[in-house]
mmCIF file with all atom_site columns, C-alpha atoms in Angstrom:
data_model
loop_
_atom_site.group_PDB
_atom_site.id
_atom_site.type_symbol
_atom_site.label_atom_id
_atom_site.label_alt_id
_atom_site.label_comp_id
_atom_site.label_asym_id
_atom_site.label_entity_id
_atom_site.label_seq_id
_atom_site.pdbx_PDB_ins_code
_atom_site.Cartn_x
_atom_site.Cartn_y
_atom_site.Cartn_z
_atom_site.occupancy
_atom_site.B_iso_or_equiv
_atom_site.pdbx_formal_charge
_atom_site.auth_seq_id
_atom_site.auth_comp_id
_atom_site.auth_asym_id
_atom_site.auth_atom_id
_atom_site.pdbx_PDB_model_num
ATOM 1   C CA . MET Q 1 1   ? -46.680 128.696 211.041 1.00 0.00 ? 1   MET Q CA 1
ATOM 2   C CA . ALA Q 1 2   ? -49.573 131.047 211.785 1.00 0.00 ? 2   ALA Q CA 1
ATOM 3   C CA . ALA Q 1 3   ? -47.474 132.592 214.556 1.00 0.00 ? 3   ALA Q CA 1
ATOM 4   C CA . ARG Q 1 4   ? -44.744 133.425 212.049 1.00 0.00 ? 4   ARG Q CA 1
ATOM 5   C CA . VAL Q 1 5   ? -47.279 135.089 209.766 1.00 0.00 ? 5   VAL Q CA 1
ATOM 6   C CA . LEU Q 1 6   ? -48.656 137.152 212.628 1.00 0.00 ? 6   LEU Q CA 1
ATOM 7   C CA . ALA Q 1 7   ? -45.199 138.100 213.897 1.00 0.00 ? 7   ALA Q CA 1
ATOM 8   C CA . ASP Q 1 8   ? -44.517 139.819 210.588 1.00 0.00 ? 8   ASP Q CA 1
ATOM 9   C CA . PHE Q 1 9   ? -47.392 142.204 211.260 1.00 0.00 ? 9   PHE Q CA 1
ATOM 10  C CA . PHE Q 1 10  ? -47.545 142.646 215.043 1.00 0.00 ? 10  PHE Q CA 1
ATOM 11  C CA . ASP Q 1 11  ? -45.088 143.338 217.861 1.00 0.00 ? 11  ASP Q CA 1
ATOM 12  C CA . GLU Q 1 12  ? -46.664 140.804 220.190 1.00 0.00 ? 12  GLU Q CA 1
ATOM 13  C CA . VAL Q 1 13  ? -48.507 137.570 219.446 1.00 0.00 ? 13  VAL Q CA 1
ATOM 14  C CA . VAL Q 1 14  ? -50.221 135.461 222.088 1.00 0.00 ? 14  VAL Q CA 1
ATOM 15  C CA . LEU Q 1 15  ? -51.138 131.894 221.095 1.00 0.00 ? 15  LEU Q CA 1
ATOM 16  C CA . LEU Q 1 16  ? -53.888 129.953 222.818 1.00 0.00 ? 16  LEU Q CA 1
ATOM 17  C CA . GLU Q 1 17  ? -53.062 126.279 222.356 1.00 0.00 ? 17  GLU Q CA 1
ATOM 18  C CA . PRO Q 1 18  ? -55.882 123.708 222.050 1.00 0.00 ? 18  PRO Q CA 1
ATOM 19  C CA . CYS Q 1 19  ? -53.744 120.939 223.623 1.00 0.00 ? 19  CYS Q CA 1
ATOM 20  C CA . GLY Q 1 20  ? -55.605 118.918 226.222 1.00 0.00 ? 20  GLY Q CA 1
ATOM 21  C CA . ALA Q 1 21  ? -59.000 119.819 224.757 1.00 0.00 ? 21  ALA Q CA 1
ATOM 22  C CA . PRO Q 1 22  ? -61.627 117.050 224.612 1.00 0.00 ? 22  PRO Q CA 1
ATOM 23  C CA . GLY Q 1 23  ? -60.838 114.559 221.879 1.00 0.00 ? 23  GLY Q CA 1
ATOM 24  C CA . VAL Q 1 24  ? -57.102 115.354 221.818 1.00 0.00 ? 24  VAL Q CA 1
ATOM 25  C CA . SER Q 1 25  ? -54.617 113.307 223.792 1.00 0.00 ? 25  SER Q CA 1
ATOM 26  C CA . TYR Q 1 26  ? -50.886 112.630 223.835 1.00 0.00 ? 26  TYR Q CA 1
ATOM 27  C CA . ARG Q 1 27  ? -48.685 109.927 225.244 1.00 0.00 ? 27  ARG Q CA 1
ATOM 28  C CA . GLY Q 1 28  ? -45.057 110.372 226.040 1.00 0.00 ? 28  GLY Q CA 1
ATOM 29  C CA . GLY Q 1 29  ? -42.700 112.228 228.335 1.00 0.00 ? 29  GLY Q CA 1
ATOM 30  C CA . ASP Q 1 30  ? -43.165 115.607 229.968 1.00 0.00 ? 30  ASP Q CA 1
ATOM 31  C CA . THR Q 1 31  ? -45.446 117.733 227.782 1.00 0.00 ? 31  THR Q CA 1
ATOM 32  C CA . GLY Q 1 32  ? -45.093 120.800 229.938 1.00 0.00 ? 32  GLY Q CA 1
ATOM 33  C CA . GLY Q 1 33  ? -48.572 120.354 231.381 1.00 0.00 ? 33  GLY Q CA 1
ATOM 34  C CA . THR Q 1 34  ? -50.338 120.976 228.066 1.00 0.00 ? 34  THR Q CA 1
ATOM 35  C CA . GLY Q 1 35  ? -51.602 117.476 227.304 1.00 0.00 ? 35  GLY Q CA 1
ATOM 36  C CA . GLY Q 1 36  ? -52.774 114.253 228.870 1.00 0.00 ? 36  GLY Q CA 1
ATOM 37  C CA . GLY Q 1 37  ? -50.589 111.263 229.652 1.00 0.00 ? 37  GLY Q CA 1
ATOM 38  C CA . ALA Q 1 38  ? -47.549 113.223 230.820 1.00 0.00 ? 38  ALA Q CA 1
ATOM 39  C CA . GLY Q 1 39  ? -44.817 111.278 232.490 1.00 0.00 ? 39  GLY Q CA 1
ATOM 40  C CA . GLU Q 1 40  ? -45.652 107.900 230.946 1.00 0.00 ? 40  GLU Q CA 1
ATOM 41  C CA . GLY Q 1 41  ? -42.362 107.679 229.040 1.00 0.00 ? 41  GLY Q CA 1
ATOM 42  C CA . ALA Q 1 42  ? -41.682 108.053 225.336 1.00 0.00 ? 42  ALA Q CA 1
ATOM 43  C CA . GLU Q 1 43  ? -43.106 105.531 222.917 1.00 0.00 ? 43  GLU Q CA 1
ATOM 44  C CA . PRO Q 1 44  ? -40.456 102.789 222.444 1.00 0.00 ? 44  PRO Q CA 1
ATOM 45  C CA . ALA Q 1 45  ? -41.034 102.348 218.699 1.00 0.00 ? 45  ALA Q CA 1
ATOM 46  C CA . ALA Q 1 46  ? -40.776 106.085 218.149 1.00 0.00 ? 46  ALA Q CA 1
ATOM 47  C CA . ASP Q 1 47  ? -37.495 106.174 220.105 1.00 0.00 ? 47  ASP Q CA 1
ATOM 48  C CA . LEU Q 1 48  ? -36.083 103.529 217.778 1.00 0.00 ? 48  LEU Q CA 1
ATOM 49  C CA . VAL Q 1 49  ? -36.933 105.723 214.799 1.00 0.00 ? 49  VAL Q CA 1
ATOM 50  C CA . VAL Q 1 50  ? -35.185 108.680 216.381 1.00 0.00 ? 50  VAL Q CA 1
ATOM 51  C CA . ASP Q 1 51  ? -32.113 106.598 217.270 1.00 0.00 ? 51  ASP Q CA 1
ATOM 52  C CA . ALA Q 1 52  ? -31.939 105.230 213.742 1.00 0.00 ? 52  ALA Q CA 1
ATOM 53  C CA . SER Q 1 53  ? -32.019 108.682 212.193 1.00 0.00 ? 53  SER Q CA 1
ATOM 54  C CA . GLY Q 1 54  ? -28.265 109.034 212.737 1.00 0.00 ? 54  GLY Q CA 1
ATOM 55  C CA . ARG Q 1 55  ? -28.479 112.720 213.508 1.00 0.00 ? 55  ARG Q CA 1
ATOM 56  C CA . SER Q 1 56  ? -25.852 114.000 215.899 1.00 0.00 ? 56  SER Q CA 1
ATOM 57  C CA . SER Q 1 57  ? -27.893 116.976 217.119 1.00 0.00 ? 57  SER Q CA 1
ATOM 58  C CA . VAL Q 1 58  ? -29.814 116.832 220.380 1.00 0.00 ? 58  VAL Q CA 1
ATOM 59  C CA . GLN Q 1 59  ? -33.197 115.162 219.879 1.00 0.00 ? 59  GLN Q CA 1
ATOM 60  C CA . GLU Q 1 60  ? -36.364 116.366 221.516 1.00 0.00 ? 60  GLU Q CA 1
ATOM 61  C CA . ALA Q 1 61  ? -38.677 113.885 223.194 1.00 0.00 ? 61  ALA Q CA 1
ATOM 62  C CA . THR Q 1 62  ? -40.870 111.924 220.770 1.00 0.00 ? 62  THR Q CA 1
ATOM 63  C CA . TYR Q 1 63  ? -44.595 111.546 221.359 1.00 0.00 ? 63  TYR Q CA 1
ATOM 64  C CA . ARG Q 1 64  ? -47.364 109.556 219.768 1.00 0.00 ? 64  ARG Q CA 1
ATOM 65  C CA . TYR Q 1 65  ? -50.520 111.344 218.644 1.00 0.00 ? 65  TYR Q CA 1
ATOM 66  C CA . THR Q 1 66  ? -53.513 109.156 219.540 1.00 0.00 ? 66  THR Q CA 1
ATOM 67  C CA . ASN Q 1 67  ? -56.535 111.200 218.488 1.00 0.00 ? 67  ASN Q CA 1
ATOM 68  C CA . VAL Q 1 68  ? -58.550 109.555 215.692 1.00 0.00 ? 68  VAL Q CA 1
ATOM 69  C CA . ASP Q 1 69  ? -61.651 111.758 215.895 1.00 0.00 ? 69  ASP Q CA 1
ATOM 70  C CA . ASN Q 1 70  ? -62.974 114.249 213.383 1.00 0.00 ? 70  ASN Q CA 1
ATOM 71  C CA . ARG Q 1 71  ? -64.171 117.378 215.180 1.00 0.00 ? 71  ARG Q CA 1
ATOM 72  C CA . TRP Q 1 72  ? -65.173 120.707 213.629 1.00 0.00 ? 72  TRP Q CA 1
ATOM 73  C CA . ARG Q 1 73  ? -65.922 123.682 215.844 1.00 0.00 ? 73  ARG Q CA 1
ATOM 74  C CA . PRO Q 1 74  ? -68.065 125.961 213.609 1.00 0.00 ? 74  PRO Q CA 1
ATOM 75  C CA . TYR Q 1 75  ? -66.585 129.295 214.632 1.00 0.00 ? 75  TYR Q CA 1
ATOM 76  C CA . HIS Q 1 76  ? -67.462 130.636 211.188 1.00 0.00 ? 76  HIS Q CA 1
ATOM 77  C CA . LEU Q 1 77  ? -71.111 130.680 212.276 1.00 0.00 ? 77  LEU Q CA 1
ATOM 78  C CA . VAL Q 1 78  ? -70.490 132.951 215.284 1.00 0.00 ? 78  VAL Q CA 1
ATOM 79  C CA . LYS Q 1 79  ? -72.057 136.302 214.390 1.00 0.00 ? 79  LYS Q CA 1
ATOM 80  C CA . ASP Q 1 80  ? -70.268 138.420 217.015 1.00 0.00 ? 80  ASP Q CA 1
ATOM 81  C CA . TRP Q 1 81  ? -66.797 136.920 216.683 1.00 0.00 ? 81  TRP Q CA 1
ATOM 82  C CA . PRO Q 1 82  ? -64.380 139.142 218.661 1.00 0.00 ? 82  PRO Q CA 1
ATOM 83  C CA . ASP Q 1 83  ? -61.844 141.270 216.806 1.00 0.00 ? 83  ASP Q CA 1
ATOM 84  C CA . ARG Q 1 84  ? -58.179 140.220 216.909 1.00 0.00 ? 84  ARG Q CA 1
ATOM 85  C CA . LEU Q 1 85  ? -58.978 136.675 218.046 1.00 0.00 ? 85  LEU Q CA 1
ATOM 86  C CA . LEU Q 1 86  ? -58.067 133.903 215.606 1.00 0.00 ? 86  LEU Q CA 1
ATOM 87  C CA . ALA Q 1 87  ? -58.688 130.174 215.808 1.00 0.00 ? 87  ALA Q CA 1
ATOM 88  C CA . VAL Q 1 88  ? -56.539 128.053 213.492 1.00 0.00 ? 88  VAL Q CA 1
ATOM 89  C CA . GLY Q 1 89  ? -55.448 124.455 212.996 1.00 0.00 ? 89  GLY Q CA 1
ATOM 90  C CA . ASP Q 1 90  ? -56.777 121.895 215.475 1.00 0.00 ? 90  ASP Q CA 1
ATOM 91  C CA . ALA Q 1 91  ? -58.407 124.681 217.477 1.00 0.00 ? 91  ALA Q CA 1
ATOM 92  C CA . VAL Q 1 92  ? -60.954 124.840 214.632 1.00 0.00 ? 92  VAL Q CA 1
ATOM 93  C CA . CYS Q 1 93  ? -60.989 121.389 213.076 1.00 0.00 ? 93  CYS Q CA 1
ATOM 94  C CA . VAL Q 1 94  ? -59.357 118.109 214.077 1.00 0.00 ? 94  VAL Q CA 1
ATOM 95  C CA . PHE Q 1 95  ? -59.045 115.375 211.453 1.00 0.00 ? 95  PHE Q CA 1
ATOM 96  C CA . ASN Q 1 96  ? -58.450 111.667 211.741 1.00 0.00 ? 96  ASN Q CA 1
ATOM 97  C CA . PRO Q 1 97  ? -54.700 111.670 210.972 1.00 0.00 ? 97  PRO Q CA 1
ATOM 98  C CA . VAL Q 1 98  ? -54.988 108.676 208.638 1.00 0.00 ? 98  VAL Q CA 1
ATOM 99  C CA . TYR Q 1 99  ? -56.118 111.049 205.877 1.00 0.00 ? 99  TYR Q CA 1
ATOM 100 C CA . GLY Q 1 100 ? -53.165 113.416 206.233 1.00 0.00 ? 100 GLY Q CA 1
ATOM 101 C CA . GLN Q 1 101 ? -55.379 116.511 206.006 1.00 0.00 ? 101 GLN Q CA 1
ATOM 102 C CA . GLY Q 1 102 ? -54.619 118.352 209.259 1.00 0.00 ? 102 GLY Q CA 1
ATOM 103 C CA . LEU Q 1 103 ? -51.154 119.719 208.493 1.00 0.00 ? 103 LEU Q CA 1
ATOM 104 C CA . THR Q 1 104 ? -52.131 120.732 204.972 1.00 0.00 ? 104 THR Q CA 1
ATOM 105 C CA . VAL Q 1 105 ? -55.223 122.554 206.219 1.00 0.00 ? 105 VAL Q CA 1
ATOM 106 C CA . ALA Q 1 106 ? -53.187 124.385 208.886 1.00 0.00 ? 106 ALA Q CA 1
ATOM 107 C CA . ALA Q 1 107 ? -50.670 125.489 206.244 1.00 0.00 ? 107 ALA Q CA 1
ATOM 108 C CA . MET Q 1 108 ? -53.482 126.701 203.972 1.00 0.00 ? 108 MET Q CA 1
ATOM 109 C CA . GLU Q 1 109 ? -54.983 128.661 206.870 1.00 0.00 ? 109 GLU Q CA 1
ATOM 110 C CA . ALA Q 1 110 ? -51.625 130.311 207.580 1.00 0.00 ? 110 ALA Q CA 1
ATOM 111 C CA . ASP Q 1 111 ? -51.261 131.197 203.899 1.00 0.00 ? 111 ASP Q CA 1
ATOM 112 C CA . LEU Q 1 112 ? -54.789 132.621 203.835 1.00 0.00 ? 112 LEU Q CA 1
ATOM 113 C CA . LEU Q 1 113 ? -54.081 134.711 206.942 1.00 0.00 ? 113 LEU Q CA 1
ATOM 114 C CA . GLY Q 1 114 ? -50.852 136.060 205.465 1.00 0.00 ? 114 GLY Q CA 1
ATOM 115 C CA . ARG Q 1 115 ? -52.565 137.121 202.246 1.00 0.00 ? 115 ARG Q CA 1
ATOM 116 C CA . MET Q 1 116 ? -55.456 138.772 204.098 1.00 0.00 ? 116 MET Q CA 1
ATOM 117 C CA . LEU Q 1 117 ? -53.133 140.740 206.388 1.00 0.00 ? 117 LEU Q CA 1
ATOM 118 C CA . ALA Q 1 118 ? -50.929 141.782 203.481 1.00 0.00 ? 118 ALA Q CA 1
ATOM 119 C CA . ARG Q 1 119 ? -53.928 143.148 201.570 1.00 0.00 ? 119 ARG Q CA 1
ATOM 120 C CA . ARG Q 1 120 ? -55.062 145.129 204.601 1.00 0.00 ? 120 ARG Q CA 1
ATOM 121 C CA . ARG Q 1 121 ? -51.599 146.540 205.158 1.00 0.00 ? 121 ARG Q CA 1
ATOM 122 C CA . THR Q 1 122 ? -51.326 147.588 201.491 1.00 0.00 ? 122 THR Q CA 1
ATOM 123 C CA . SER Q 1 123 ? -54.751 149.239 201.486 1.00 0.00 ? 123 SER Q CA 1
ATOM 124 C CA . GLY Q 1 124 ? -54.227 150.898 204.877 1.00 0.00 ? 124 GLY Q CA 1
ATOM 125 C CA . ARG Q 1 125 ? -57.283 149.201 206.356 1.00 0.00 ? 125 ARG Q CA 1
ATOM 126 C CA . THR Q 1 126 ? -57.540 148.446 210.078 1.00 0.00 ? 126 THR Q CA 1
ATOM 127 C CA . LEU Q 1 127 ? -58.002 144.999 211.559 1.00 0.00 ? 127 LEU Q CA 1
ATOM 128 C CA . ASP Q 1 128 ? -61.634 145.666 212.462 1.00 0.00 ? 128 ASP Q CA 1
ATOM 129 C CA . ARG Q 1 129 ? -63.776 142.655 211.472 1.00 0.00 ? 129 ARG Q CA 1
ATOM 130 C CA . ALA Q 1 130 ? -60.739 140.953 209.935 1.00 0.00 ? 130 ALA Q CA 1
ATOM 131 C CA . ALA Q 1 131 ? -60.904 138.064 212.415 1.00 0.00 ? 131 ALA Q CA 1
ATOM 132 C CA . ARG Q 1 132 ? -64.552 137.328 211.635 1.00 0.00 ? 132 ARG Q CA 1
ATOM 133 C CA . ASP Q 1 133 ? -63.829 137.449 207.898 1.00 0.00 ? 133 ASP Q CA 1
ATOM 134 C CA . PHE Q 1 134 ? -60.920 135.044 208.387 1.00 0.00 ? 134 PHE Q CA 1
ATOM 135 C CA . GLN Q 1 135 ? -63.017 132.509 210.342 1.00 0.00 ? 135 GLN Q CA 1
ATOM 136 C CA . ARG Q 1 136 ? -65.688 132.554 207.633 1.00 0.00 ? 136 ARG Q CA 1
ATOM 137 C CA . ARG Q 1 137 ? -63.119 131.911 204.925 1.00 0.00 ? 137 ARG Q CA 1
ATOM 138 C CA . VAL Q 1 138 ? -61.648 129.094 206.976 1.00 0.00 ? 138 VAL Q CA 1
ATOM 139 C CA . GLY Q 1 139 ? -65.131 127.574 207.238 1.00 0.00 ? 139 GLY Q CA 1
ATOM 140 C CA . ARG Q 1 140 ? -65.440 127.508 203.456 1.00 0.00 ? 140 ARG Q CA 1
ATOM 141 C CA . MET Q 1 141 ? -61.919 126.099 203.117 1.00 0.00 ? 141 MET Q CA 1
ATOM 142 C CA . LEU Q 1 142 ? -62.687 123.200 205.473 1.00 0.00 ? 142 LEU Q CA 1
ATOM 143 C CA . LEU Q 1 143 ? -65.709 121.929 203.579 1.00 0.00 ? 143 LEU Q CA 1
ATOM 144 C CA . THR Q 1 144 ? -63.831 119.709 201.109 1.00 0.00 ? 144 THR Q CA 1
ATOM 145 C CA . PRO Q 1 145 ? -61.367 117.996 203.494 1.00 0.00 ? 145 PRO Q CA 1
ATOM 146 C CA . TRP Q 1 146 ? -64.118 117.571 206.082 1.00 0.00 ? 146 TRP Q CA 1
ATOM 147 C CA . THR Q 1 147 ? -66.397 115.912 203.526 1.00 0.00 ? 147 THR Q CA 1
ATOM 148 C CA . LEU Q 1 148 ? -63.638 113.574 202.369 1.00 0.00 ? 148 LEU Q CA 1
ATOM 149 C CA . SER Q 1 149 ? -62.660 112.396 205.845 1.00 0.00 ? 149 SER Q CA 1
ATOM 150 C CA . THR Q 1 150 ? -66.025 112.197 207.586 1.00 0.00 ? 150 THR Q CA 1
ATOM 151 C CA . ASN Q 1 151 ? -67.853 110.377 204.797 1.00 0.00 ? 151 ASN Q CA 1
ATOM 152 C CA . SER Q 1 152 ? -65.185 107.676 204.853 1.00 0.00 ? 152 SER Q CA 1
ATOM 153 C CA . ASP Q 1 153 ? -65.267 107.337 208.647 1.00 0.00 ? 153 ASP Q CA 1
ATOM 154 C CA . LEU Q 1 154 ? -69.065 107.211 208.824 1.00 0.00 ? 154 LEU Q CA 1
ATOM 155 C CA . MET Q 1 155 ? -69.077 104.010 206.799 1.00 0.00 ? 155 MET Q CA 1
ATOM 156 C CA . TRP Q 1 156 ? -67.457 102.220 209.766 1.00 0.00 ? 156 TRP Q CA 1
ATOM 157 C CA . ASN Q 1 157 ? -70.557 102.884 211.882 1.00 0.00 ? 157 ASN Q CA 1
ATOM 158 C CA . PRO Q 1 158 ? -73.230 100.317 210.955 1.00 0.00 ? 158 PRO Q CA 1
ATOM 159 C CA . ARG Q 1 159 ? -75.982 102.281 212.720 1.00 0.00 ? 159 ARG Q CA 1
ATOM 160 C CA . GLN Q 1 160 ? -75.271 105.752 211.336 1.00 0.00 ? 160 GLN Q CA 1
ATOM 161 C CA . GLN Q 1 161 ? -74.675 105.826 207.612 1.00 0.00 ? 161 GLN Q CA 1
ATOM 162 C CA . PRO Q 1 162 ? -76.283 108.949 206.129 1.00 0.00 ? 162 PRO Q CA 1
ATOM 163 C CA . ALA Q 1 163 ? -77.370 108.837 202.508 1.00 0.00 ? 163 ALA Q CA 1
ATOM 164 C CA . GLY Q 1 164 ? -74.506 111.150 201.559 1.00 0.00 ? 164 GLY Q CA 1
ATOM 165 C CA . ALA Q 1 165 ? -71.939 108.842 203.156 1.00 0.00 ? 165 ALA Q CA 1
ATOM 166 C CA . ARG Q 1 166 ? -73.437 105.762 201.493 1.00 0.00 ? 166 ARG Q CA 1
ATOM 167 C CA . PHE Q 1 167 ? -73.332 107.436 198.089 1.00 0.00 ? 167 PHE Q CA 1
ATOM 168 C CA . ALA Q 1 168 ? -69.761 108.634 198.673 1.00 0.00 ? 168 ALA Q CA 1
ATOM 169 C CA . HIS Q 1 169 ? -68.722 105.084 199.605 1.00 0.00 ? 169 HIS Q CA 1
ATOM 170 C CA . TRP Q 1 170 ? -70.462 103.645 196.537 1.00 0.00 ? 170 TRP Q CA 1
ATOM 171 C CA . TYR Q 1 171 ? -68.877 106.215 194.233 1.00 0.00 ? 171 TYR Q CA 1
ATOM 172 C CA . ASN Q 1 172 ? -65.407 106.088 195.811 1.00 0.00 ? 172 ASN Q CA 1
ATOM 173 C CA . SER Q 1 173 ? -65.168 102.298 195.735 1.00 0.00 ? 173 SER Q CA 1
ATOM 174 C CA . ARG Q 1 174 ? -65.683 102.431 191.976 1.00 0.00 ? 174 ARG Q CA 1
ATOM 175 C CA . LEU Q 1 175 ? -63.541 105.518 191.518 1.00 0.00 ? 175 LEU Q CA 1
ATOM 176 C CA . PHE Q 1 176 ? -60.596 103.687 193.098 1.00 0.00 ? 176 PHE Q CA 1
ATOM 177 C CA . ARG Q 1 177 ? -61.048 100.780 190.670 1.00 0.00 ? 177 ARG Q CA 1
ATOM 178 C CA . VAL Q 1 178 ? -60.830 103.205 187.766 1.00 0.00 ? 178 VAL Q CA 1
ATOM 179 C CA . ALA Q 1 179 ? -57.960 105.237 189.235 1.00 0.00 ? 179 ALA Q CA 1
ATOM 180 C CA . VAL Q 1 180 ? -55.567 102.296 189.579 1.00 0.00 ? 180 VAL Q CA 1
ATOM 181 C CA . ARG Q 1 181 ? -55.852 101.698 185.828 1.00 0.00 ? 181 ARG Q CA 1
ATOM 182 C CA . ASP Q 1 182 ? -56.358 105.250 184.527 1.00 0.00 ? 182 ASP Q CA 1
ATOM 183 C CA . ALA Q 1 183 ? -53.502 107.724 185.102 1.00 0.00 ? 183 ALA Q CA 1
ATOM 184 C CA . ALA Q 1 184 ? -55.674 110.760 184.353 1.00 0.00 ? 184 ALA Q CA 1
ATOM 185 C CA . VAL Q 1 185 ? -58.270 109.800 186.960 1.00 0.00 ? 185 VAL Q CA 1
ATOM 186 C CA . TRP Q 1 186 ? -55.544 108.970 189.480 1.00 0.00 ? 186 TRP Q CA 1
ATOM 187 C CA . SER Q 1 187 ? -53.997 112.406 188.930 1.00 0.00 ? 187 SER Q CA 1
ATOM 188 C CA . ARG Q 1 188 ? -57.334 114.086 189.645 1.00 0.00 ? 188 ARG Q CA 1
ATOM 189 C CA . PHE Q 1 189 ? -57.817 112.010 192.794 1.00 0.00 ? 189 PHE Q CA 1
ATOM 190 C CA . VAL Q 1 190 ? -54.346 112.860 194.137 1.00 0.00 ? 190 VAL Q CA 1
ATOM 191 C CA . ARG Q 1 191 ? -54.891 116.582 193.507 1.00 0.00 ? 191 ARG Q CA 1
ATOM 192 C CA . VAL Q 1 192 ? -58.177 116.496 195.437 1.00 0.00 ? 192 VAL Q CA 1
ATOM 193 C CA . VAL Q 1 193 ? -56.684 114.568 198.376 1.00 0.00 ? 193 VAL Q CA 1
ATOM 194 C CA . ASN Q 1 194 ? -53.795 117.047 198.541 1.00 0.00 ? 194 ASN Q CA 1
ATOM 195 C CA . MET Q 1 195 ? -56.291 119.923 198.313 1.00 0.00 ? 195 MET Q CA 1
ATOM 196 C CA . THR Q 1 196 ? -54.839 121.470 195.175 1.00 0.00 ? 196 THR Q CA 1
ATOM 197 C CA . ALA Q 1 197 ? -58.071 120.850 193.260 1.00 0.00 ? 197 ALA Q CA 1
ATOM 198 C CA . SER Q 1 198 ? -61.787 121.000 194.004 1.00 0.00 ? 198 SER Q CA 1
ATOM 199 C CA . LEU Q 1 199 ? -63.783 117.887 194.861 1.00 0.00 ? 199 LEU Q CA 1
ATOM 200 C CA . ALA Q 1 200 ? -65.822 118.683 191.755 1.00 0.00 ? 200 ALA Q CA 1
ATOM 201 C CA . VAL Q 1 201 ? -63.055 117.393 189.445 1.00 0.00 ? 201 VAL Q CA 1
ATOM 202 C CA . LEU Q 1 202 ? -63.886 113.846 190.578 1.00 0.00 ? 202 LEU Q CA 1
ATOM 203 C CA . PHE Q 1 203 ? -67.435 114.328 189.278 1.00 0.00 ? 203 PHE Q CA 1
ATOM 204 C CA . HIS Q 1 204 ? -66.408 115.716 185.901 1.00 0.00 ? 204 HIS Q CA 1
ATOM 205 C CA . PRO Q 1 205 ? -68.510 114.033 183.177 1.00 0.00 ? 205 PRO Q CA 1
ATOM 206 C CA . VAL Q 1 206 ? -65.444 112.245 181.794 1.00 0.00 ? 206 VAL Q CA 1
ATOM 207 C CA . VAL Q 1 207 ? -64.617 110.773 185.209 1.00 0.00 ? 207 VAL Q CA 1
ATOM 208 C CA . ALA Q 1 208 ? -68.223 110.080 186.194 1.00 0.00 ? 208 ALA Q CA 1
ATOM 209 C CA . ALA Q 1 209 ? -68.825 108.140 182.968 1.00 0.00 ? 209 ALA Q CA 1
ATOM 210 C CA . LYS Q 1 210 ? -65.853 105.873 183.703 1.00 0.00 ? 210 LYS Q CA 1
ATOM 211 C CA . VAL Q 1 211 ? -66.967 105.371 187.302 1.00 0.00 ? 211 VAL Q CA 1
ATOM 212 C CA . LEU Q 1 212 ? -70.571 104.581 186.389 1.00 0.00 ? 212 LEU Q CA 1
ATOM 213 C CA . ALA Q 1 213 ? -69.428 102.169 183.704 1.00 0.00 ? 213 ALA Q CA 1
ATOM 214 C CA . THR Q 1 214 ? -67.868 99.955  186.388 1.00 0.00 ? 214 THR Q CA 1
ATOM 215 C CA . ALA Q 1 215 ? -71.284 99.527  187.990 1.00 0.00 ? 215 ALA Q CA 1
ATOM 216 C CA . PHE Q 1 216 ? -72.403 97.572  184.924 1.00 0.00 ? 216 PHE Q CA 1
ATOM 217 C CA . THR Q 1 217 ? -69.204 95.612  184.366 1.00 0.00 ? 217 THR Q CA 1
ATOM 218 C CA . THR Q 1 218 ? -67.804 94.549  187.758 1.00 0.00 ? 218 THR Q CA 1
ATOM 219 C CA . SER Q 1 219 ? -68.820 94.548  191.390 1.00 0.00 ? 219 SER Q CA 1
ATOM 220 C CA . PRO Q 1 220 ? -66.831 96.730  193.860 1.00 0.00 ? 220 PRO Q CA 1
ATOM 221 C CA . GLY Q 1 221 ? -65.352 93.638  195.488 1.00 0.00 ? 221 GLY Q CA 1
ATOM 222 C CA . GLY Q 1 222 ? -64.548 91.905  192.236 1.00 0.00 ? 222 GLY Q CA 1
ATOM 223 C CA . SER Q 1 223 ? -61.229 91.653  190.440 1.00 0.00 ? 223 SER Q CA 1
#
């Protein structure tokens, strides 16, 4: 998607793929030498899904994505970021796919890049320092999805549970109890998860009062 945005503004676009980087692995058929596990054969269950799709067009090989790490490379903190070099998608931040954040974040980054380039074209500005500005904006954009995914994952580690993660777990467990019974709270939660609203909407006084009330009425594991 980012390549399409760039192609609208430049004659030539060179993409540097992060495939095969530490923490990212693939299983399946020939990946063209860009990922691990090449030549092991396509995942049988995935092949069944493809066969059942009923499409008559030629199907590409199907692969299983096995990375479950969260990894953020803080390029937004690099002071002398080179001009005309952009890092997007998994090259910047890899999410545990169970949260469904990665594709949405990549699309938001592509949209951000398109808007920034369009403004520069309209104003006649050059691309000097544009790449550094983009990486800094991406850093701010990643804060909410990163907080949501990492706080949840940290609770699975019995030896490393920061205070922030423990509070998030305490609050979320009660928020979920409210959300399944309160359509307004559920709507706020869905908007935050889909990154169309700020994390702050889940701490609005109206929501927080309902969440805190559950602490005095039921236990998180109760009915």
